[in-house]
Amino acid sequence: AISPLVDYPEETFDRVMAVNVKSVWLGLKIVGAELVGRGRGAIVNTASVAGLRGTPNLVAYTASKHAVIGLTRTASLEFIRHGVRVNAVAPGLVATPWTADWDAQHQAVAAPALHGGTSRPHRDHGPSSFQTGWQGLRCRLSRRSACAACRPDP
C-alpha cells in the first residue's frame, strides 16, 4: 500500500513484515544452521535501496527492507566464524509489468529511493545474476555499462 504513515493499514503492515522480514529470518535460521554445520557457504538476501534511506508513503516496505539489512548484518557477524558469508543486495526500482502500470504518484514516491534511474531486467546476464543483481549492480556502479539494458533510464 502506498499511504502516509498515519493512514497505513495495520493489516497490510503486518502482512508485508511477515513476508519481507519473517521469511528472511526463517531462511537465515534454517539455511544458516545447515551451512554452519557444513562449515562453509554463502547466503544472499534481497534488500532494497528503500532499506538504506527513508521512502515516503512506503511505510511497511521501507521498514521491512531496513530489517532485512539488520538481519543480514547480524547473521554475517554470527556466521562468518563458521565459514559462512551473508550479504544483501539492494536494488533500486526495476521496470517490470507490475511497475509499468504505476501512475505519476507511484513514480514520485519511488523517485527519492532511486540511484540513477530504473533498471530493466534482461537475459544478457542470465537469470541468477539478475536475481542477485551482481552484473547489473557492477554496471550501474561503474556507470559504464557494457550493455544497454543495464544503463539506467535518463
CSV table of N, CA and C in Angstrom, one decimal:
chain,number,residue,atom,x,y,z
A,1,ALA,N,0.8,-1.2,0.0
A,1,ALA,CA,0.0,0.0,0.0
A,1,ALA,C,0.9,1.2,0.0
A,2,ILE,N,0.5,2.2,-0.7
A,2,ILE,CA,1.1,3.5,-0.7
A,2,ILE,C,0.2,4.4,0.0
A,3,SER,N,0.7,4.8,1.2
A,3,SER,CA,-0.1,5.6,2.1
A,3,SER,C,0.8,6.3,3.1
A,4,PRO,N,0.4,7.5,3.6
A,4,PRO,CA,1.1,8.1,4.7
A,4,PRO,C,1.2,7.2,5.9
A,5,LEU,N,2.2,7.3,6.7
A,5,LEU,CA,2.4,6.5,7.9
A,5,LEU,C,1.1,6.5,8.8
A,6,VAL,N,0.5,7.7,9.0
A,6,VAL,CA,-0.6,7.8,10.0
A,6,VAL,C,-1.9,7.1,9.4
A,7,ASP,N,-1.9,6.9,8.1
A,7,ASP,CA,-3.1,6.3,7.4
A,7,ASP,C,-2.8,4.8,7.0
A,8,TYR,N,-1.6,4.3,7.3
A,8,TYR,CA,-1.3,3.0,6.8
A,8,TYR,C,-2.1,1.9,7.5
A,9,PRO,N,-2.7,1.0,6.7
A,9,PRO,CA,-3.5,-0.1,7.4
A,9,PRO,C,-2.6,-1.1,8.2
A,10,GLU,N,-3.0,-1.4,9.4
A,10,GLU,CA,-2.3,-2.3,10.2
A,10,GLU,C,-2.2,-3.7,9.6
A,11,GLU,N,-3.2,-4.2,9.0
A,11,GLU,CA,-3.2,-5.5,8.4
A,11,GLU,C,-2.2,-5.6,7.3
A,12,THR,N,-2.1,-4.5,6.5
A,12,THR,CA,-1.1,-4.5,5.4
A,12,THR,C,0.3,-4.5,6.0
A,13,PHE,N,0.5,-3.7,7.0
A,13,PHE,CA,1.8,-3.6,7.6
A,13,PHE,C,2.2,-5.0,8.1
A,14,ASP,N,1.3,-5.7,8.8
A,14,ASP,CA,1.6,-7.0,9.4
A,14,ASP,C,1.9,-8.0,8.3
A,15,ARG,N,1.2,-7.9,7.2
A,15,ARG,CA,1.4,-8.9,6.0
A,15,ARG,C,2.8,-8.6,5.4
A,16,VAL,N,3.1,-7.3,5.1
A,16,VAL,CA,4.4,-7.0,4.5
A,16,VAL,C,5.6,-7.4,5.4
A,17,MET,N,5.4,-7.2,6.7
A,17,MET,CA,6.5,-7.6,7.6
A,17,MET,C,6.6,-9.1,7.7
A,18,ALA,N,5.5,-9.8,7.6
A,18,ALA,CA,5.6,-11.3,7.7
A,18,ALA,C,6.3,-11.8,6.4
A,19,VAL,N,6.0,-11.3,5.3
A,19,VAL,CA,6.6,-11.8,4.0
A,19,VAL,C,8.0,-11.3,3.9
A,20,ASN,N,8.3,-10.0,4.1
A,20,ASN,CA,9.6,-9.5,3.8
A,20,ASN,C,10.6,-9.7,5.0
A,21,VAL,N,10.2,-9.8,6.2
A,21,VAL,CA,11.1,-9.9,7.3
A,21,VAL,C,11.1,-11.3,7.9
A,22,LYS,N,10.0,-11.8,8.2
A,22,LYS,CA,9.9,-13.2,8.9
A,22,LYS,C,10.5,-14.2,7.9
A,23,SER,N,10.2,-14.1,6.7
A,23,SER,CA,10.7,-15.1,5.7
A,23,SER,C,12.2,-15.1,5.6
A,24,VAL,N,12.8,-13.9,5.7
A,24,VAL,CA,14.3,-13.8,5.7
A,24,VAL,C,14.8,-14.4,7.0
A,25,TRP,N,14.2,-14.1,8.1
A,25,TRP,CA,14.7,-14.6,9.4
A,25,TRP,C,14.6,-16.1,9.4
A,26,LEU,N,13.5,-16.7,8.9
A,26,LEU,CA,13.3,-18.1,8.9
A,26,LEU,C,14.4,-18.8,7.9
A,27,GLY,N,14.6,-18.1,6.8
A,27,GLY,CA,15.6,-18.6,5.9
A,27,GLY,C,17.0,-18.6,6.5
A,28,LEU,N,17.3,-17.5,7.2
A,28,LEU,CA,18.6,-17.5,7.8
A,28,LEU,C,18.7,-18.5,8.9
A,29,LYS,N,17.7,-18.7,9.7
A,29,LYS,CA,17.7,-19.7,10.8
A,29,LYS,C,17.9,-21.1,10.3
A,30,ILE,N,17.1,-21.5,9.2
A,30,ILE,CA,17.1,-22.8,8.7
A,30,ILE,C,18.4,-23.1,7.9
A,31,VAL,N,18.6,-22.3,6.8
A,31,VAL,CA,19.7,-22.4,5.9
A,31,VAL,C,21.0,-22.1,6.6
A,32,GLY,N,21.0,-21.1,7.5
A,32,GLY,CA,22.2,-20.8,8.2
A,32,GLY,C,22.7,-21.9,9.1
A,33,ALA,N,21.8,-22.6,9.8
A,33,ALA,CA,22.2,-23.7,10.6
A,33,ALA,C,22.8,-24.8,9.8
A,34,GLU,N,22.2,-25.1,8.6
A,34,GLU,CA,22.7,-26.1,7.7
A,34,GLU,C,24.1,-25.7,7.2
A,35,LEU,N,24.3,-24.5,6.8
A,35,LEU,CA,25.6,-24.1,6.3
A,35,LEU,C,26.7,-24.0,7.4
A,36,VAL,N,26.3,-23.5,8.6
A,36,VAL,CA,27.2,-23.5,9.7
A,36,VAL,C,27.7,-24.9,10.0
A,37,GLY,N,26.7,-25.9,9.9
A,37,GLY,CA,27.1,-27.3,10.1
A,37,GLY,C,28.1,-27.8,9.1
A,38,ARG,N,28.0,-27.3,7.9
A,38,ARG,CA,28.9,-27.7,6.8
A,38,ARG,C,30.3,-27.0,7.0
A,39,GLY,N,30.3,-25.9,7.6
A,39,GLY,CA,31.5,-25.1,7.8
A,39,GLY,C,31.8,-24.2,6.6
A,40,ARG,N,30.9,-24.0,5.7
A,40,ARG,CA,31.1,-23.1,4.6
A,40,ARG,C,29.8,-22.8,3.9
A,41,GLY,N,29.8,-21.7,3.1
A,41,GLY,CA,28.6,-21.4,2.4
A,41,GLY,C,28.4,-19.9,2.2
A,42,ALA,N,27.4,-19.5,1.5
A,42,ALA,CA,27.1,-18.1,1.3
A,42,ALA,C,25.6,-17.9,1.2
A,43,ILE,N,25.1,-16.9,1.8
A,43,ILE,CA,23.7,-16.5,1.7
A,43,ILE,C,23.6,-15.1,1.2
A,44,VAL,N,22.7,-14.9,0.2
A,44,VAL,CA,22.4,-13.5,-0.3
A,44,VAL,C,21.0,-13.2,-0.1
A,45,ASN,N,20.7,-12.2,0.7
A,45,ASN,CA,19.3,-11.7,0.9
A,45,ASN,C,19.0,-10.5,0.0
A,46,THR,N,17.8,-10.3,-0.3
A,46,THR,CA,17.4,-9.2,-1.2
A,46,THR,C,16.8,-8.1,-0.3
A,47,ALA,N,17.5,-7.0,-0.2
A,47,ALA,CA,17.0,-5.8,0.5
A,47,ALA,C,16.5,-4.9,-0.6
A,48,SER,N,16.7,-3.6,-0.5
A,48,SER,CA,16.3,-2.6,-1.4
A,48,SER,C,17.0,-1.3,-1.1
A,49,VAL,N,17.1,-0.4,-2.0
A,49,VAL,CA,17.6,1.0,-1.6
A,49,VAL,C,16.6,1.6,-0.7
A,50,ALA,N,15.4,1.2,-0.6
A,50,ALA,CA,14.4,1.7,0.4
A,50,ALA,C,14.9,1.3,1.8
A,51,GLY,N,15.7,0.3,1.9
A,51,GLY,CA,16.2,-0.1,3.2
A,51,GLY,C,17.5,0.7,3.6
A,52,LEU,N,17.9,1.5,2.7
A,52,LEU,CA,19.1,2.3,3.0
A,52,LEU,C,18.8,3.8,3.4
A,53,ARG,N,17.5,4.1,3.1
A,53,ARG,CA,17.1,5.5,3.4
A,53,ARG,C,15.6,5.5,3.6
A,54,GLY,N,15.0,6.6,4.0
A,54,GLY,CA,13.6,6.6,4.2
A,54,GLY,C,12.9,6.8,2.8
A,55,THR,N,11.7,6.3,2.7
A,55,THR,CA,10.9,6.4,1.5
A,55,THR,C,9.5,6.8,1.9
A,56,PRO,N,9.1,8.0,1.5
A,56,PRO,CA,7.8,8.5,2.0
A,56,PRO,C,6.7,7.6,1.4
A,57,ASN,N,5.7,7.4,2.3
A,57,ASN,CA,4.4,6.7,1.9
A,57,ASN,C,4.6,5.2,1.6
A,58,LEU,N,5.8,4.6,1.8
A,58,LEU,CA,6.0,3.2,1.7
A,58,LEU,C,6.5,2.6,3.0
A,59,VAL,N,5.6,2.8,4.0
A,59,VAL,CA,6.0,2.6,5.4
A,59,VAL,C,6.4,1.2,5.7
A,60,ALA,N,5.6,0.2,5.4
A,60,ALA,CA,5.9,-1.2,5.7
A,60,ALA,C,7.1,-1.7,4.9
A,61,TYR,N,7.1,-1.4,3.6
A,61,TYR,CA,8.1,-1.9,2.7
A,61,TYR,C,9.5,-1.3,3.1
A,62,THR,N,9.5,0.0,3.4
A,62,THR,CA,10.8,0.6,3.8
A,62,THR,C,11.3,0.0,5.2
A,63,ALA,N,10.4,-0.1,6.1
A,63,ALA,CA,10.7,-0.7,7.4
A,63,ALA,C,11.2,-2.1,7.2
A,64,SER,N,10.5,-2.9,6.4
A,64,SER,CA,10.9,-4.3,6.2
A,64,SER,C,12.3,-4.4,5.6
A,65,LYS,N,12.6,-3.6,4.6
A,65,LYS,CA,13.9,-3.7,4.0
A,65,LYS,C,15.0,-3.2,4.9
A,66,HIS,N,14.7,-2.2,5.8
A,66,HIS,CA,15.7,-1.9,6.8
A,66,HIS,C,16.0,-3.1,7.7
A,67,ALA,N,14.9,-3.8,8.0
A,67,ALA,CA,15.0,-5.0,8.9
A,67,ALA,C,15.8,-6.1,8.2
A,68,VAL,N,15.7,-6.3,6.9
A,68,VAL,CA,16.4,-7.3,6.1
A,68,VAL,C,17.9,-6.9,6.2
A,69,ILE,N,18.3,-5.7,6.1
A,69,ILE,CA,19.7,-5.3,6.2
A,69,ILE,C,20.2,-5.5,7.6
A,70,GLY,N,19.4,-5.3,8.6
A,70,GLY,CA,19.8,-5.6,10.0
A,70,GLY,C,20.0,-7.1,10.3
A,71,LEU,N,19.0,-7.9,9.8
A,71,LEU,CA,19.2,-9.3,9.9
A,71,LEU,C,20.4,-9.8,9.2
A,72,THR,N,20.7,-9.3,8.0
A,72,THR,CA,21.9,-9.7,7.2
A,72,THR,C,23.1,-9.3,8.0
A,73,ARG,N,23.2,-8.1,8.5
A,73,ARG,CA,24.4,-7.7,9.3
A,73,ARG,C,24.6,-8.6,10.5
A,74,THR,N,23.5,-8.9,11.2
A,74,THR,CA,23.6,-9.8,12.4
A,74,THR,C,24.1,-11.2,12.0
A,75,ALA,N,23.5,-11.8,11.0
A,75,ALA,CA,23.8,-13.1,10.6
A,75,ALA,C,25.3,-13.1,10.1
A,76,SER,N,25.7,-12.1,9.4
A,76,SER,CA,27.0,-12.1,8.9
A,76,SER,C,28.1,-12.1,10.0
A,77,LEU,N,27.8,-11.4,11.1
A,77,LEU,CA,28.7,-11.3,12.2
A,77,LEU,C,28.7,-12.7,13.0
A,78,GLU,N,27.6,-13.3,13.0
A,78,GLU,CA,27.5,-14.6,13.8
A,78,GLU,C,28.0,-15.8,12.9
A,79,PHE,N,27.8,-15.8,11.6
A,79,PHE,CA,28.1,-16.9,10.8
A,79,PHE,C,29.5,-16.9,10.2
A,80,ILE,N,30.2,-15.8,10.1
A,80,ILE,CA,31.5,-15.7,9.5
A,80,ILE,C,32.5,-16.6,10.2
A,81,ARG,N,32.5,-16.7,11.5
A,81,ARG,CA,33.5,-17.5,12.2
A,81,ARG,C,33.3,-19.0,11.9
A,82,HIS,N,32.2,-19.3,11.2
A,82,HIS,CA,31.9,-20.7,10.8
A,82,HIS,C,32.1,-20.9,9.3
A,83,GLY,N,32.7,-19.9,8.6
A,83,GLY,CA,32.9,-20.0,7.2
A,83,GLY,C,31.7,-19.7,6.3
A,84,VAL,N,30.7,-19.1,6.9
A,84,VAL,CA,29.5,-18.7,6.1
A,84,VAL,C,29.4,-17.2,5.9
A,85,ARG,N,29.4,-16.8,4.7
A,85,ARG,CA,29.3,-15.4,4.3
A,85,ARG,C,27.8,-15.0,4.2
A,86,VAL,N,27.4,-13.9,4.6
A,86,VAL,CA,26.0,-13.4,4.5
A,86,VAL,C,26.0,-12.0,4.0
A,87,ASN,N,25.4,-11.8,2.8
A,87,ASN,CA,25.4,-10.4,2.2
A,87,ASN,C,23.9,-10.1,1.8
A,88,ALA,N,23.7,-8.9,1.4
A,88,ALA,CA,22.4,-8.5,0.8
A,88,ALA,C,22.7,-7.6,-0.4
A,89,VAL,N,21.8,-7.7,-1.4
A,89,VAL,CA,21.8,-6.8,-2.5
A,89,VAL,C,20.7,-5.8,-2.2
A,90,ALA,N,20.8,-4.6,-2.7
A,90,ALA,CA,19.8,-3.5,-2.5
A,90,ALA,C,19.5,-2.8,-3.9
A,91,PRO,N,18.7,-3.5,-4.7
A,91,PRO,CA,18.4,-2.9,-6.0
A,91,PRO,C,17.5,-1.8,-5.8
A,92,GLY,N,17.5,-0.9,-6.9
A,92,GLY,CA,16.5,0.2,-6.9
A,92,GLY,C,15.3,-0.3,-7.7
A,93,LEU,N,14.5,0.6,-8.2
A,93,LEU,CA,13.3,0.3,-8.9
A,93,LEU,C,13.6,-0.4,-10.2
A,94,VAL,N,12.9,-1.5,-10.4
A,94,VAL,CA,13.2,-2.3,-11.6
A,94,VAL,C,11.9,-2.3,-12.4
A,95,ALA,N,12.1,-2.0,-13.7
A,95,ALA,CA,10.9,-2.0,-14.6
A,95,ALA,C,10.4,-3.4,-14.9
A,96,THR,N,9.2,-3.7,-14.4
A,96,THR,CA,8.5,-4.9,-14.5
A,96,THR,C,7.1,-4.7,-14.9
A,97,PRO,N,6.4,-5.7,-15.3
A,97,PRO,CA,4.9,-5.5,-15.6
A,97,PRO,C,4.2,-4.8,-14.4
A,98,TRP,N,4.6,-5.1,-13.2
A,98,TRP,CA,3.9,-4.5,-12.1
A,98,TRP,C,4.2,-3.0,-12.0
A,99,THR,N,5.5,-2.6,-12.2
A,99,THR,CA,5.8,-1.2,-12.1
A,99,THR,C,5.4,-0.4,-13.4
A,100,ALA,N,5.2,-1.1,-14.5
A,100,ALA,CA,4.9,-0.4,-15.7
A,100,ALA,C,3.5,0.3,-15.6
A,101,ASP,N,2.6,-0.2,-14.8
A,101,ASP,CA,1.3,0.4,-14.6
A,101,ASP,C,1.3,1.5,-13.6
A,102,TRP,N,2.4,1.8,-13.0
A,102,TRP,CA,2.4,2.8,-11.9
A,102,TRP,C,2.1,4.2,-12.5
A,103,ASP,N,1.3,4.9,-11.8
A,103,ASP,CA,0.9,6.2,-12.2
A,103,ASP,C,2.0,7.2,-11.7
A,104,ALA,N,1.7,8.5,-12.0
A,104,ALA,CA,2.7,9.5,-11.6
A,104,ALA,C,2.9,9.6,-10.1
A,105,GLN,N,1.9,9.3,-9.3
A,105,GLN,CA,2.0,9.3,-7.9
A,105,GLN,C,3.0,8.2,-7.4
A,106,HIS,N,2.9,7.0,-7.9
A,106,HIS,CA,3.8,5.9,-7.6
A,106,HIS,C,5.2,6.3,-8.0
A,107,GLN,N,5.4,6.8,-9.2
A,107,GLN,CA,6.7,7.2,-9.6
A,107,GLN,C,7.3,8.2,-8.7
A,108,ALA,N,6.5,9.2,-8.3
A,108,ALA,CA,7.0,10.3,-7.4
A,108,ALA,C,7.4,9.7,-6.1
A,109,VAL,N,6.7,8.7,-5.6
A,109,VAL,CA,7.0,8.1,-4.3
A,109,VAL,C,8.3,7.4,-4.4
A,110,ALA,N,8.5,6.6,-5.5
A,110,ALA,CA,9.7,5.8,-5.6
A,110,ALA,C,10.9,6.6,-6.0
A,111,ALA,N,10.7,7.8,-6.6
A,111,ALA,CA,11.9,8.6,-7.1
A,111,ALA,C,12.9,8.9,-6.1
A,112,PRO,N,12.6,9.3,-4.8
A,112,PRO,CA,13.7,9.6,-3.9
A,112,PRO,C,14.6,8.4,-3.6
A,113,ALA,N,14.1,7.2,-3.8
A,113,ALA,CA,14.9,6.0,-3.5
A,113,ALA,C,15.8,5.5,-4.6
A,114,LEU,N,15.6,6.2,-5.8
A,114,LEU,CA,16.3,5.7,-7.0
A,114,LEU,C,17.7,6.3,-7.0
A,115,HIS,N,18.7,5.5,-7.5
A,115,HIS,CA,20.0,5.9,-7.7
A,115,HIS,C,20.3,5.8,-9.1
A,116,GLY,N,20.0,6.8,-9.9
A,116,GLY,CA,20.4,6.7,-11.3
A,116,GLY,C,19.3,6.2,-12.2
A,117,GLY,N,18.1,6.0,-11.8
A,117,GLY,CA,17.0,5.6,-12.7
A,117,GLY,C,16.6,4.2,-12.5
A,118,THR,N,15.7,3.7,-13.4
A,118,THR,CA,15.1,2.4,-13.3
A,118,THR,C,15.9,1.4,-14.0
A,119,SER,N,16.1,0.2,-13.5
A,119,SER,CA,16.8,-0.8,-14.1
A,119,SER,C,15.8,-1.6,-14.9
A,120,ARG,N,16.3,-2.3,-15.9
A,120,ARG,CA,15.4,-3.2,-16.8
A,120,ARG,C,16.0,-4.6,-16.7
A,121,PRO,N,15.2,-5.6,-16.4
A,121,PRO,CA,15.7,-7.0,-16.4
A,121,PRO,C,15.9,-7.4,-17.8
A,122,HIS,N,16.8,-8.3,-18.0
A,122,HIS,CA,17.1,-8.8,-19.4
A,122,HIS,C,17.9,-10.1,-19.3
A,123,ARG,N,18.1,-10.8,-20.4
A,123,ARG,CA,18.7,-12.1,-20.3
A,123,ARG,C,20.2,-12.1,-20.5
A,124,ASP,N,20.8,-11.0,-20.9
A,124,ASP,CA,22.2,-11.0,-21.2
A,124,ASP,C,23.1,-11.5,-20.0
A,125,HIS,N,22.7,-11.3,-18.8
A,125,HIS,CA,23.5,-11.7,-17.7
A,125,HIS,C,23.0,-13.0,-17.1
A,126,GLY,N,22.0,-13.6,-17.6
A,126,GLY,CA,21.5,-14.8,-17.1
A,126,GLY,C,20.6,-14.7,-15.9
A,127,PRO,N,19.7,-15.6,-15.6
A,127,PRO,CA,18.7,-15.5,-14.5
A,127,PRO,C,19.3,-15.3,-13.1
A,128,SER,N,20.4,-16.1,-12.8
A,128,SER,CA,21.0,-16.0,-11.5
A,128,SER,C,21.6,-14.6,-11.2
A,129,SER,N,22.2,-14.0,-12.2
A,129,SER,CA,22.8,-12.7,-12.0
A,129,SER,C,21.8,-11.6,-11.9
A,130,PHE,N,20.6,-11.8,-12.5
A,130,PHE,CA,19.5,-10.9,-12.3
A,130,PHE,C,19.0,-11.0,-10.9
A,131,GLN,N,18.8,-12.2,-10.4
A,131,GLN,CA,18.3,-12.5,-9.1
A,131,GLN,C,19.2,-11.9,-8.0
A,132,THR,N,20.5,-12.0,-8.2
A,132,THR,CA,21.4,-11.5,-7.2
A,132,THR,C,21.8,-10.1,-7.5
A,133,GLY,N,21.6,-9.6,-8.8
A,133,GLY,CA,21.9,-8.3,-9.2
A,133,GLY,C,23.4,-8.0,-9.4
A,134,TRP,N,24.2,-9.0,-9.4
A,134,TRP,CA,25.7,-8.7,-9.4
A,134,TRP,C,26.1,-8.0,-10.7
A,135,GLN,N,25.8,-8.5,-11.9
A,135,GLN,CA,26.2,-7.9,-13.1
A,135,GLN,C,25.6,-6.5,-13.3
A,136,GLY,N,24.3,-6.4,-13.1
A,136,GLY,CA,23.7,-5.1,-13.2
A,136,GLY,C,24.2,-4.1,-12.2
A,137,LEU,N,24.5,-4.6,-11.0
A,137,LEU,CA,25.0,-3.7,-10.0
A,137,LEU,C,26.4,-3.2,-10.3
A,138,ARG,N,27.2,-4.1,-10.8
A,138,ARG,CA,28.6,-3.7,-11.3
A,138,ARG,C,28.5,-2.7,-12.4
A,139,CYS,N,27.6,-2.9,-13.4
A,139,CYS,CA,27.4,-2.0,-14.5
A,139,CYS,C,27.0,-0.6,-14.0
A,140,ARG,N,26.0,-0.6,-13.0
A,140,ARG,CA,25.4,0.6,-12.6
A,140,ARG,C,26.4,1.4,-11.7
A,141,LEU,N,27.2,0.7,-10.9
A,141,LEU,CA,28.2,1.3,-10.0
A,141,LEU,C,29.3,1.9,-10.8
A,142,SER,N,29.7,1.2,-11.9
A,142,SER,CA,30.8,1.8,-12.7
A,142,SER,C,30.4,2.9,-13.6
A,143,ARG,N,29.1,3.0,-13.8
A,143,ARG,CA,28.5,4.0,-14.7
A,143,ARG,C,29.0,3.8,-16.2
A,144,ARG,N,29.6,2.7,-16.5
A,144,ARG,CA,30.0,2.5,-17.9
A,144,ARG,C,29.5,1.1,-18.2
A,145,SER,N,28.3,1.0,-18.5
A,145,SER,CA,27.6,-0.3,-18.7
A,145,SER,C,28.1,-0.9,-20.1
A,146,ALA,N,28.3,-2.2,-20.1
A,146,ALA,CA,28.7,-2.9,-21.3
A,146,ALA,C,27.4,-3.2,-22.1
A,147,CYS,N,26.3,-3.1,-21.5
A,147,CYS,CA,25.1,-3.4,-22.3
A,147,CYS,C,24.0,-2.4,-22.0
A,148,ALA,N,23.2,-2.1,-23.0
A,148,ALA,CA,22.2,-1.0,-23.0
A,148,ALA,C,21.2,-1.3,-21.9
A,149,ALA,N,20.9,-2.6,-21.7
A,149,ALA,CA,19.9,-3.0,-20.7
A,149,ALA,C,20.2,-2.6,-19.3
A,150,CYS,N,21.5,-2.5,-19.0
A,150,CYS,CA,21.9,-2.1,-17.6
A,150,CYS,C,22.0,-0.6,-17.4
A,151,ARG,N,22.0,0.1,-18.5
A,151,ARG,CA,22.0,1.6,-18.3
A,151,ARG,C,20.7,2.1,-17.7
A,152,PRO,N,20.8,3.0,-16.7
A,152,PRO,CA,19.6,3.5,-16.1
A,152,PRO,C,18.9,4.4,-17.1
A,153,ASP,N,17.5,4.5,-16.9
A,153,ASP,CA,16.8,5.4,-17.8
A,153,ASP,C,17.2,6.9,-17.4
A,154,PRO,N,17.2,7.8,-18.4
A,154,PRO,CA,17.6,9.1,-18.1
A,154,PRO,C,16.6,9.8,-17.1
